[in-house]
XYZ file of C-alpha atoms in Angstrom:
626
model
C 107.236 63.131 83.463
C 103.518 63.322 82.661
C 102.700 62.941 86.245
C 105.142 65.501 87.431
C 103.415 68.066 84.889
C 100.217 67.349 86.566
C 101.303 68.617 89.748
C 101.176 72.389 88.776
C 98.814 71.911 85.988
C 95.876 70.691 88.100
C 95.552 73.757 90.305
C 95.975 75.790 87.086
C 92.857 73.969 85.678
C 90.925 74.453 88.864
C 91.750 78.214 88.818
C 90.646 78.269 85.025
C 87.556 76.501 85.680
C 86.260 78.394 88.523
C 87.430 81.609 87.390
C 85.722 81.168 83.973
C 82.529 79.488 85.300
C 82.132 81.888 88.360
C 79.384 82.605 89.576
C 77.609 80.046 87.360
C 78.878 77.147 89.359
C 77.191 76.160 92.681
C 79.238 76.561 95.794
C 79.431 72.770 96.383
C 80.783 72.233 92.841
C 83.059 75.231 93.075
C 84.486 73.935 96.287
C 84.849 70.379 94.839
C 86.581 71.739 91.789
C 88.952 73.989 93.834
C 89.799 71.195 96.428
C 90.299 68.106 94.098
C 93.458 69.467 92.260
C 95.753 70.149 95.168
C 94.563 66.753 96.675
C 95.604 64.990 93.528
C 98.647 66.838 93.450
C 99.546 65.840 96.800
C 98.914 62.157 96.046
C 101.299 62.493 92.956
C 103.892 64.317 95.016
C 103.766 61.389 97.651
C 104.141 58.863 95.102
C 107.253 60.956 93.690
C 108.673 60.947 97.334
C 108.112 57.213 97.721
C 109.634 56.438 94.657
C 112.629 58.702 94.635
C 115.915 57.268 94.046
C 118.013 60.168 95.117
C 119.091 61.291 91.712
C 118.172 64.753 90.665
C 116.009 64.998 87.377
C 115.951 67.866 85.012
C 112.903 68.168 82.957
C 113.080 70.867 80.093
C 109.793 71.711 78.742
C 110.812 74.332 76.198
C 113.559 76.643 75.057
C 112.466 79.910 76.468
C 115.144 82.751 76.648
C 117.887 82.754 73.990
C 119.979 85.868 73.483
C 123.389 85.434 72.057
C 125.117 82.972 74.494
C 122.582 83.231 77.013
C 120.282 80.287 76.944
C 117.614 79.964 79.717
C 115.164 76.884 79.473
C 111.874 76.615 80.915
C 112.588 73.708 82.998
C 111.786 71.858 86.311
C 114.033 70.285 88.672
C 113.058 67.303 90.867
C 115.279 66.556 93.963
C 115.130 65.964 97.737
C 114.430 69.730 98.488
C 111.578 70.127 95.814
C 109.892 66.870 96.537
C 109.664 67.924 100.331
C 108.340 71.372 99.280
C 105.945 69.790 96.999
C 104.447 67.681 99.985
C 104.135 70.759 102.195
C 102.466 72.958 99.798
C 99.948 70.629 98.173
C 99.426 68.679 101.689
C 98.690 71.888 103.790
C 97.161 73.573 101.000
C 94.667 70.772 100.426
C 93.584 70.968 104.143
C 93.054 74.703 103.742
C 91.059 74.308 100.706
C 88.875 71.772 102.543
C 88.725 74.242 105.514
C 87.522 77.282 103.120
C 84.488 75.094 101.919
C 82.995 75.665 105.293
C 84.583 79.082 106.179
C 83.427 80.655 102.898
C 80.030 78.825 102.570
C 78.102 82.016 103.034
C 80.372 84.440 100.788
C 79.127 85.737 97.529
C 82.512 85.372 95.743
C 82.874 81.780 96.903
C 83.930 80.567 93.434
C 86.403 83.505 92.716
C 88.031 82.590 96.217
C 88.747 79.188 95.098
C 89.951 80.202 91.643
C 92.526 82.517 93.552
C 93.595 79.767 95.999
C 94.183 77.427 93.129
C 96.440 79.955 91.350
C 98.341 80.748 94.508
C 99.083 77.025 94.901
C 100.154 76.786 91.070
C 102.558 79.776 91.514
C 104.006 78.294 94.604
C 104.476 74.929 92.696
C 106.241 76.651 89.824
C 108.554 78.487 92.294
C 109.669 75.219 93.968
C 109.819 73.253 90.797
C 111.862 75.678 88.683
C 115.554 74.384 87.472
C 116.746 77.893 87.558
C 116.500 81.250 89.251
C 114.324 82.615 86.426
C 111.517 79.944 86.641
C 111.630 80.485 90.311
C 111.370 84.271 89.838
C 108.295 83.582 87.726
C 106.560 81.734 90.757
C 108.026 84.255 92.951
C 106.138 87.241 91.337
C 103.062 85.110 91.031
C 102.588 84.474 94.562
C 102.997 88.082 95.043
C 100.197 88.766 92.762
C 97.864 86.166 94.604
C 98.744 87.648 97.764
C 97.485 90.973 96.437
C 94.294 89.275 95.180
C 93.566 87.358 98.278
C 94.503 89.824 100.902
C 92.165 92.380 99.233
C 89.624 89.886 98.585
C 86.904 91.639 100.662
C 87.633 94.960 98.887
C 84.244 96.490 100.299
C 86.703 98.197 102.758
C 89.124 100.545 101.819
C 91.424 99.325 104.353
C 91.543 95.909 103.090
C 92.715 97.194 99.620
C 95.438 99.357 101.479
C 96.682 96.316 102.915
C 96.723 94.302 99.795
C 98.530 97.264 98.129
C 101.092 97.355 101.026
C 101.987 93.686 100.615
C 102.294 94.125 96.955
C 104.523 97.273 97.037
C 106.883 96.196 99.824
C 107.502 92.884 98.086
C 108.173 94.785 94.865
C 111.171 96.549 96.943
C 112.612 92.954 98.018
C 112.106 91.782 94.507
C 114.106 94.373 92.864
C 117.018 93.118 94.878
C 116.008 89.706 93.870
C 116.148 90.812 90.261
C 119.564 92.535 90.402
C 120.893 89.284 92.041
C 119.584 87.323 89.058
C 121.424 89.823 86.451
C 124.489 89.433 88.547
C 124.249 85.687 88.191
C 124.022 85.947 84.343
C 126.845 88.267 84.429
C 129.270 86.214 86.455
C 128.178 82.636 85.271
C 126.369 83.249 82.045
C 123.205 81.428 83.170
C 120.882 81.165 85.934
C 120.817 77.360 85.872
C 121.056 75.662 89.469
C 123.261 72.901 88.324
C 125.570 74.903 86.209
C 126.088 77.645 88.986
C 126.565 75.157 91.752
C 128.829 72.903 89.812
C 131.100 75.867 88.800
C 131.189 76.670 92.507
C 132.026 73.312 93.713
C 134.736 72.876 90.992
C 136.553 75.671 92.893
C 136.241 78.173 89.879
C 136.949 81.571 91.302
C 133.767 83.890 90.861
C 133.645 87.536 91.579
C 130.726 89.465 93.160
C 129.628 86.311 95.118
C 128.932 88.321 98.331
C 126.998 90.928 96.458
C 124.938 88.162 94.574
C 124.034 86.699 97.959
C 123.484 89.975 99.430
C 120.837 90.793 96.572
C 119.225 87.476 96.810
C 118.647 87.861 100.513
C 116.984 91.398 99.897
C 114.431 89.361 97.983
C 114.116 86.837 100.808
C 113.634 89.729 103.335
C 110.533 91.056 101.444
C 108.958 87.697 100.930
C 109.555 86.180 103.990
C 108.945 89.368 106.018
C 112.347 90.235 107.798
C 113.264 93.540 109.213
C 112.814 96.248 107.571
C 110.179 94.724 104.986
C 108.128 92.918 107.590
C 105.140 95.445 108.130
C 103.102 93.872 105.257
C 102.563 90.603 106.855
C 100.684 91.538 109.928
C 98.391 93.834 107.722
C 97.703 90.809 105.522
C 95.298 89.688 108.213
C 92.821 91.694 106.242
C 92.183 88.823 103.891
C 89.886 85.894 104.723
C 91.510 83.421 107.644
C 92.160 80.561 105.070
C 94.353 83.010 103.095
C 96.215 83.935 106.346
C 96.900 80.265 106.835
C 97.952 79.725 103.157
C 100.538 82.734 103.157
C 101.789 82.103 106.560
C 102.046 78.253 106.621
C 102.519 76.728 103.198
C 103.355 79.315 100.575
C 104.296 82.934 100.287
C 106.620 83.552 103.429
C 108.399 80.048 102.991
C 109.726 80.972 99.701
C 112.368 83.345 100.961
C 113.708 80.540 103.200
C 113.525 78.041 100.526
C 115.482 80.194 98.036
C 118.396 80.731 100.446
C 118.366 76.821 101.199
C 118.315 76.330 97.322
C 121.270 78.810 97.065
C 123.349 77.520 100.037
C 126.353 77.286 97.941
C 126.490 80.870 97.150
C 125.816 81.798 100.685
C 128.392 79.500 102.112
C 131.111 81.308 100.057
C 129.761 84.772 101.574
C 130.327 84.286 105.448
C 129.667 87.996 105.933
C 126.141 87.676 104.035
C 125.545 84.705 106.338
C 126.365 86.784 109.553
C 124.153 89.398 108.400
C 121.282 86.800 107.460
C 121.459 85.411 111.184
C 121.438 88.860 112.852
C 118.777 90.240 110.874
C 116.590 86.946 111.729
C 117.416 87.494 115.191
C 116.265 91.152 115.382
C 113.119 90.070 113.518
C 112.288 87.258 115.898
C 112.896 89.501 119.023
C 110.880 92.293 117.420
C 107.934 90.071 116.304
C 107.704 88.291 119.661
C 107.674 91.569 121.619
C 104.956 93.196 119.707
C 103.026 89.995 119.842
C 102.938 90.322 123.643
C 100.202 92.927 123.829
C 98.133 92.412 120.636
C 94.633 91.605 121.477
C 93.538 90.748 117.658
C 93.809 87.024 117.619
C 94.939 86.974 113.997
C 97.536 89.759 114.633
C 99.018 87.686 117.440
C 99.600 84.868 115.195
C 100.632 87.163 112.349
C 103.629 88.596 114.463
C 104.240 85.138 115.721
C 104.952 84.296 112.070
C 107.388 87.028 111.862
C 108.950 85.929 114.792
C 109.321 82.150 113.701
C 110.625 83.380 110.302
C 113.343 85.125 112.213
C 114.318 81.818 113.941
C 114.477 79.996 110.448
C 116.906 82.938 109.305
C 119.014 82.583 112.227
C 119.454 78.974 111.410
C 120.442 79.676 107.995
C 122.860 82.313 109.257
C 124.503 79.375 111.203
C 124.457 77.236 108.290
C 121.996 74.888 109.877
C 120.093 74.523 106.612
C 118.354 71.158 107.535
C 117.206 72.656 110.965
C 115.840 75.647 109.353
C 113.903 73.479 106.601
C 112.604 71.158 109.463
C 111.243 74.260 111.217
C 109.676 75.363 107.891
C 107.873 72.008 107.826
C 106.695 71.738 111.474
C 105.847 75.604 111.391
C 103.544 74.916 108.287
C 101.578 72.242 110.462
C 100.968 74.044 113.709
C 100.758 77.577 112.236
C 98.100 76.479 109.668
C 96.544 74.820 112.580
C 96.695 78.073 114.855
C 95.189 80.154 112.061
C 92.450 77.799 111.055
C 91.752 77.445 114.751
C 91.373 81.303 114.861
C 89.188 81.198 112.020
C 86.906 78.601 113.549
C 86.674 81.031 116.715
C 86.084 84.136 114.635
C 83.377 82.155 112.647
C 81.598 81.034 115.844
C 82.119 84.766 117.205
C 80.367 86.411 114.241
C 83.722 87.663 112.843
C 84.871 89.136 116.194
C 88.612 88.997 116.518
C 89.476 90.741 119.748
C 90.375 88.342 122.427
C 89.409 90.625 125.133
C 85.632 89.856 124.051
C 86.059 86.103 123.911
C 86.589 83.692 126.943
C 84.827 80.495 127.815
C 84.859 78.991 124.600
C 86.004 75.551 125.370
C 82.716 73.983 126.191
C 81.149 75.336 123.155
C 83.996 74.527 120.732
C 85.629 71.520 122.152
C 87.480 70.330 118.895
C 88.731 73.870 118.213
C 89.809 74.121 121.883
C 91.916 71.080 121.956
C 93.449 71.500 118.557
C 94.367 75.145 119.233
C 95.818 73.893 122.664
C 98.108 71.479 120.733
C 99.237 73.939 118.249
C 99.939 76.463 121.121
C 102.103 73.598 122.819
C 103.880 72.850 119.415
C 104.829 76.555 118.765
C 106.103 77.078 122.344
C 108.516 74.547 121.897
C 107.473 72.084 124.766
C 108.365 68.545 124.248
C 107.685 66.023 122.793
C 105.774 68.174 120.230
C 106.876 69.064 116.836
C 107.865 72.789 117.495
C 110.514 71.653 120.369
C 112.578 69.432 118.032
C 112.783 71.813 115.111
C 113.429 75.045 117.162
C 115.602 73.121 119.580
C 117.779 72.096 116.385
C 118.128 75.792 115.438
C 119.081 76.607 119.003
C 121.594 74.074 119.282
C 123.254 75.149 116.086
C 123.110 78.778 117.405
C 124.669 77.603 120.775
C 127.802 76.375 118.861
C 127.814 79.276 116.541
C 127.479 82.324 118.431
C 126.546 82.294 122.288
C 125.297 85.819 122.442
C 122.791 85.100 119.518
C 121.814 81.957 121.150
C 121.238 83.639 124.562
C 118.919 86.300 122.851
C 117.202 83.598 120.801
C 116.386 81.852 123.949
C 114.616 85.068 125.202
C 112.646 85.222 122.011
C 111.547 81.668 122.548
C 110.260 82.685 126.110
C 108.258 85.465 124.730
C 106.721 83.197 122.286
C 105.564 80.671 125.122
C 103.921 83.643 127.027
C 102.107 85.373 124.236
C 100.809 82.082 122.768
C 99.457 80.766 125.970
C 98.023 84.408 126.692
C 96.005 84.248 123.535
C 95.013 80.659 124.368
C 93.734 81.351 127.798
C 91.972 84.410 127.203
C 90.229 82.722 123.946
C 89.000 79.491 125.621
C 89.058 79.792 129.589
C 87.162 81.908 132.010
C 83.975 83.538 131.475
C 82.584 84.824 128.291
C 83.075 88.422 127.706
C 81.133 89.051 124.391
C 77.588 90.137 123.795
C 74.324 87.939 124.104
C 74.227 87.674 120.516
C 77.446 86.405 120.066
C 76.810 83.955 122.980
C 73.668 82.757 121.227
C 75.671 82.123 118.071
C 78.374 80.130 119.566
C 78.956 76.491 118.221
C 81.639 74.113 116.973
C 82.457 74.594 113.304
C 81.219 72.190 110.581
C 83.264 68.941 109.733
C 85.010 70.619 106.693
C 86.675 72.867 109.037
C 87.258 70.490 111.960
C 88.594 67.675 110.047
C 91.698 69.922 108.902
C 92.106 70.992 112.409
C 92.421 67.384 113.731
C 94.840 66.237 110.676
C 97.091 69.441 111.475
C 96.877 68.719 115.251
C 98.198 65.101 114.522
C 101.183 66.546 112.712
C 101.752 69.317 115.144
C 101.954 66.680 117.626
C 104.072 63.956 115.891
C 105.964 66.087 113.247
C 109.285 66.037 115.237
C 109.527 62.172 113.779
C 110.487 63.457 110.573
C 113.930 64.460 111.975
C 114.043 62.984 115.386
C 117.512 63.523 116.601
C 119.699 60.830 117.850
C 119.532 61.680 121.505
C 115.704 61.133 121.388
C 116.189 57.632 119.800
C 115.553 59.020 116.027
C 117.644 58.739 112.972
C 117.405 62.340 111.743
C 115.574 61.119 108.376
C 115.218 64.892 106.880
C 119.108 65.229 107.491
C 119.913 62.298 105.449
C 117.165 63.017 102.768
C 118.529 66.655 102.228
C 122.256 65.584 102.576
C 123.118 65.335 98.853
C 122.067 69.189 98.170
C 123.329 70.908 101.574
C 126.872 71.240 102.821
C 128.305 69.031 105.576
C 126.548 69.829 108.756
C 128.897 70.966 111.741
C 129.275 67.986 114.448
C 127.761 69.191 117.662
C 128.587 66.403 119.769
C 126.312 64.498 122.242
C 123.687 66.420 123.944
C 122.361 65.835 127.536
C 118.930 66.810 128.794
C 120.746 68.464 131.914
C 123.234 70.570 129.942
C 122.658 74.264 129.469
C 122.310 73.743 125.678
C 119.228 71.754 126.339
C 117.948 72.906 129.574
C 117.593 76.460 128.744
C 115.161 76.125 125.889
C 113.271 73.938 128.189
C 113.158 76.527 130.929
C 112.171 79.303 128.327
C 109.168 77.141 127.181
C 107.787 76.124 130.583
C 108.127 78.864 132.771
C 106.504 81.739 130.537
C 103.744 79.184 129.890
C 103.175 78.750 133.595
C 103.115 82.494 134.277
C 100.689 83.067 131.631
C 98.253 80.378 133.102
C 98.600 81.886 136.508
C 97.998 85.373 135.547
C 95.590 85.096 132.774
C 93.851 81.677 133.814
C 93.844 81.604 137.615
C 94.010 85.435 138.255
C 91.679 86.099 135.440
C 93.429 89.199 134.294
C 91.964 90.827 130.989
C 94.161 93.272 129.001
C 93.033 96.738 129.281
C 91.203 98.976 126.931
C 93.208 100.716 124.286
C 92.706 104.208 125.864
C 93.995 102.780 129.218
C 97.493 101.514 127.788
C 100.470 103.707 128.977
C 104.199 103.717 129.001
C 106.238 101.098 127.299
C 103.253 98.886 127.034
C 101.619 101.469 124.856
C 105.120 101.751 122.552
C 104.903 97.896 122.034
C 101.234 97.804 121.542
C 101.475 100.490 118.788
C 104.341 98.020 117.249
C 107.111 100.580 118.281
C 105.405 103.139 115.955
C 107.157 101.507 112.931
C 104.489 101.915 110.518
C 104.069 105.649 111.529
C 107.909 106.167 111.164
C 107.549 104.507 107.647
C 104.647 106.859 106.847
C 106.577 109.982 107.981
C 110.019 108.964 106.353
C 108.740 107.394 103.048
C 105.104 107.772 102.381
C 104.423 111.244 103.119
C 107.665 112.542 101.177
C 106.682 110.715 98.208
C 103.177 112.044 98.530
C 104.453 115.555 98.584
C 106.903 114.795 95.751
C 104.063 113.460 93.686
C 101.720 116.273 94.434
C 104.479 118.749 93.242
C 105.029 116.775 89.991
C 101.214 116.687 89.428
C 100.545 120.456 90.113
C 103.687 122.099 89.424
C 105.780 120.026 86.716
C 102.840 118.476 85.199
C 100.520 121.453 85.026
C 102.870 124.465 84.830
C 105.664 122.876 82.632
C 104.674 119.815 80.577
C 100.979 121.204 80.054
C 102.157 124.546 79.037
C 104.675 123.101 76.784
C 102.464 120.692 75.164
C 99.355 122.946 75.144
C 101.695 125.958 73.680
C 102.889 123.845 70.981
C 99.327 122.799 70.136
C 98.113 126.484 70.185
C 101.082 127.848 68.111
C 100.313 125.044 65.214
C 96.615 125.777 65.722
C 97.141 129.508 65.134
C 99.379 128.984 62.249
C 97.065 126.530 60.502
C 94.132 128.940 60.948
C 96.420 131.693 59.041
C 97.807 129.487 56.398
C 94.188 128.034 55.657
C 93.115 131.611 54.639
C 95.274 131.190 51.484
C 93.046 128.555 50.424
C 90.151 130.545 48.723
C 88.908 128.223 46.049
C 89.470 130.751 43.463
C 91.185 129.219 40.267
C 92.438 132.658 39.115
C 93.981 133.346 42.273
C 95.876 130.006 42.242
C 97.106 130.568 38.658
C 98.334 134.045 39.660
C 100.362 132.621 42.771
C 101.770 129.940 40.711
C 103.001 132.288 38.143
C 104.440 134.611 40.742
C 106.190 131.607 42.481
C 107.983 130.532 39.004
C 109.057 134.116 38.437
C 110.274 134.344 41.871
C 112.313 131.140 41.417
C 113.660 132.263 38.153
C 114.833 135.479 39.561
C 116.526 133.897 42.573
C 118.126 131.149 40.067
C 119.458 133.853 37.706
C 120.759 135.948 40.519
C 122.668 133.223 42.001
C 124.245 132.451 38.538
C 125.217 136.293 38.082
C 126.813 136.508 41.538
């Protein structure tokens, strides 16, 4: 138990030390203080994994909420799902912390940055360790707070603060739905405890509002995991330092929604309509994110819309009840997306903060480690075998093939778009001639070891991560499926798969052909995207992200601004101020007049007292006579 408590406690201690001692600590000490806690937490998590006997353990730390019959303890739950999440969060989180020591080396807020990173890890650990939805919600809100702090970390620019507020507000919209779902759980089950709720469902007890509960919980997941219509905050989150982008997109915040739906699978399985909705929202998000990524020229924006698209695939898997496949993709995505973001950060670091791929090119000779690792990450996310992304994405596609053929066809299209835009950004960044300035060319160099070591480690997992759940047709034993079996529903039998079947062949074609076309068009033909002013037609619509932000601004932001202006200038000024100031002026005027009666003359006071007594006597006698 004491070792388990150290897992979230260590990052919290790191946050406290760096937060309180900043800026007195040197950068080297601050980096070590920030990196050691997640590393030790990973070692402890690994020990839990190796010694886990398959039995769920509940560790109650304190009685927390007690109201009448409602009792919600502050408790942790250790089971197969939470242990795997602990490994991903602490493992990838440690590599991002190590990378940050080099990336943020010249930043004045170095210690503060590491304190925020540690706090982010702490709240994500609380989220996955919680034994009930209420403790989960603490971590859920905590990672929202940390995203606000880290996205707006470079607050010298107003646009960065705007991006941080956008992320915070859009997540609050989703969190409202999640909170309503928790209240409904309390109403129906009298608790938010996982085991009590799921055992009640398993016993066959009829419970009302299951569909509404699942729908409200999914609204929360839509916000946290950036699904339509609450996805626009995630690309703007690129305003933060690149390690923050990697942490949000790979190991922490956006995985929270997927984790929550997997954790609540018993609720969703009783709500087939909601699961159907989850799948189609995931499909729409996957296609939209992939389409927008086609023409983006900011290297981080391309990866951001890639994350939006890949999260859509995970939700498609959930909609098809392929929980293991979705979680498998969460893990492999953590490897190759962290690798790609950190690789992009290495490029940006070498390019003196330039992020436009049209001004890059020819970097492979100057940055060989970044080049090779970014290539491996690109192959992995494109779904090319035998890399990790092929096995995890193909499991989702296989589930969709047997679940809904139309959805499978559209998912194949999204996979093809992914392969194209990822090889596009790779080739434009590393191949061809350098298109930047002479100053940038002079500054080009490979990143320091603190940045390249995490890239190498993540590249290894991006290549071999498929072994975690290697399917039977590839000679594996599907370890992850067996590991998670106790907490997930029985998987649907899909039958034997052949490499020459449509089910397997279409994803392979979708992975290879777009990659070959991108290599030919951008690598051999050396095409370079047009300047912003030259983009026309449908390409401009896609480049401008289908004007979704402008639509949201017109439909929601401007009316709210007009309404707030009306209340400020009319209701507040002409109504509330007039009433408040009118009452104040009336009281002041009356007090000024009454104060004149206070003359300080004793004789006058005696006269008034006698007059008052006489008046009282007259009124009393008059009432008795009448």
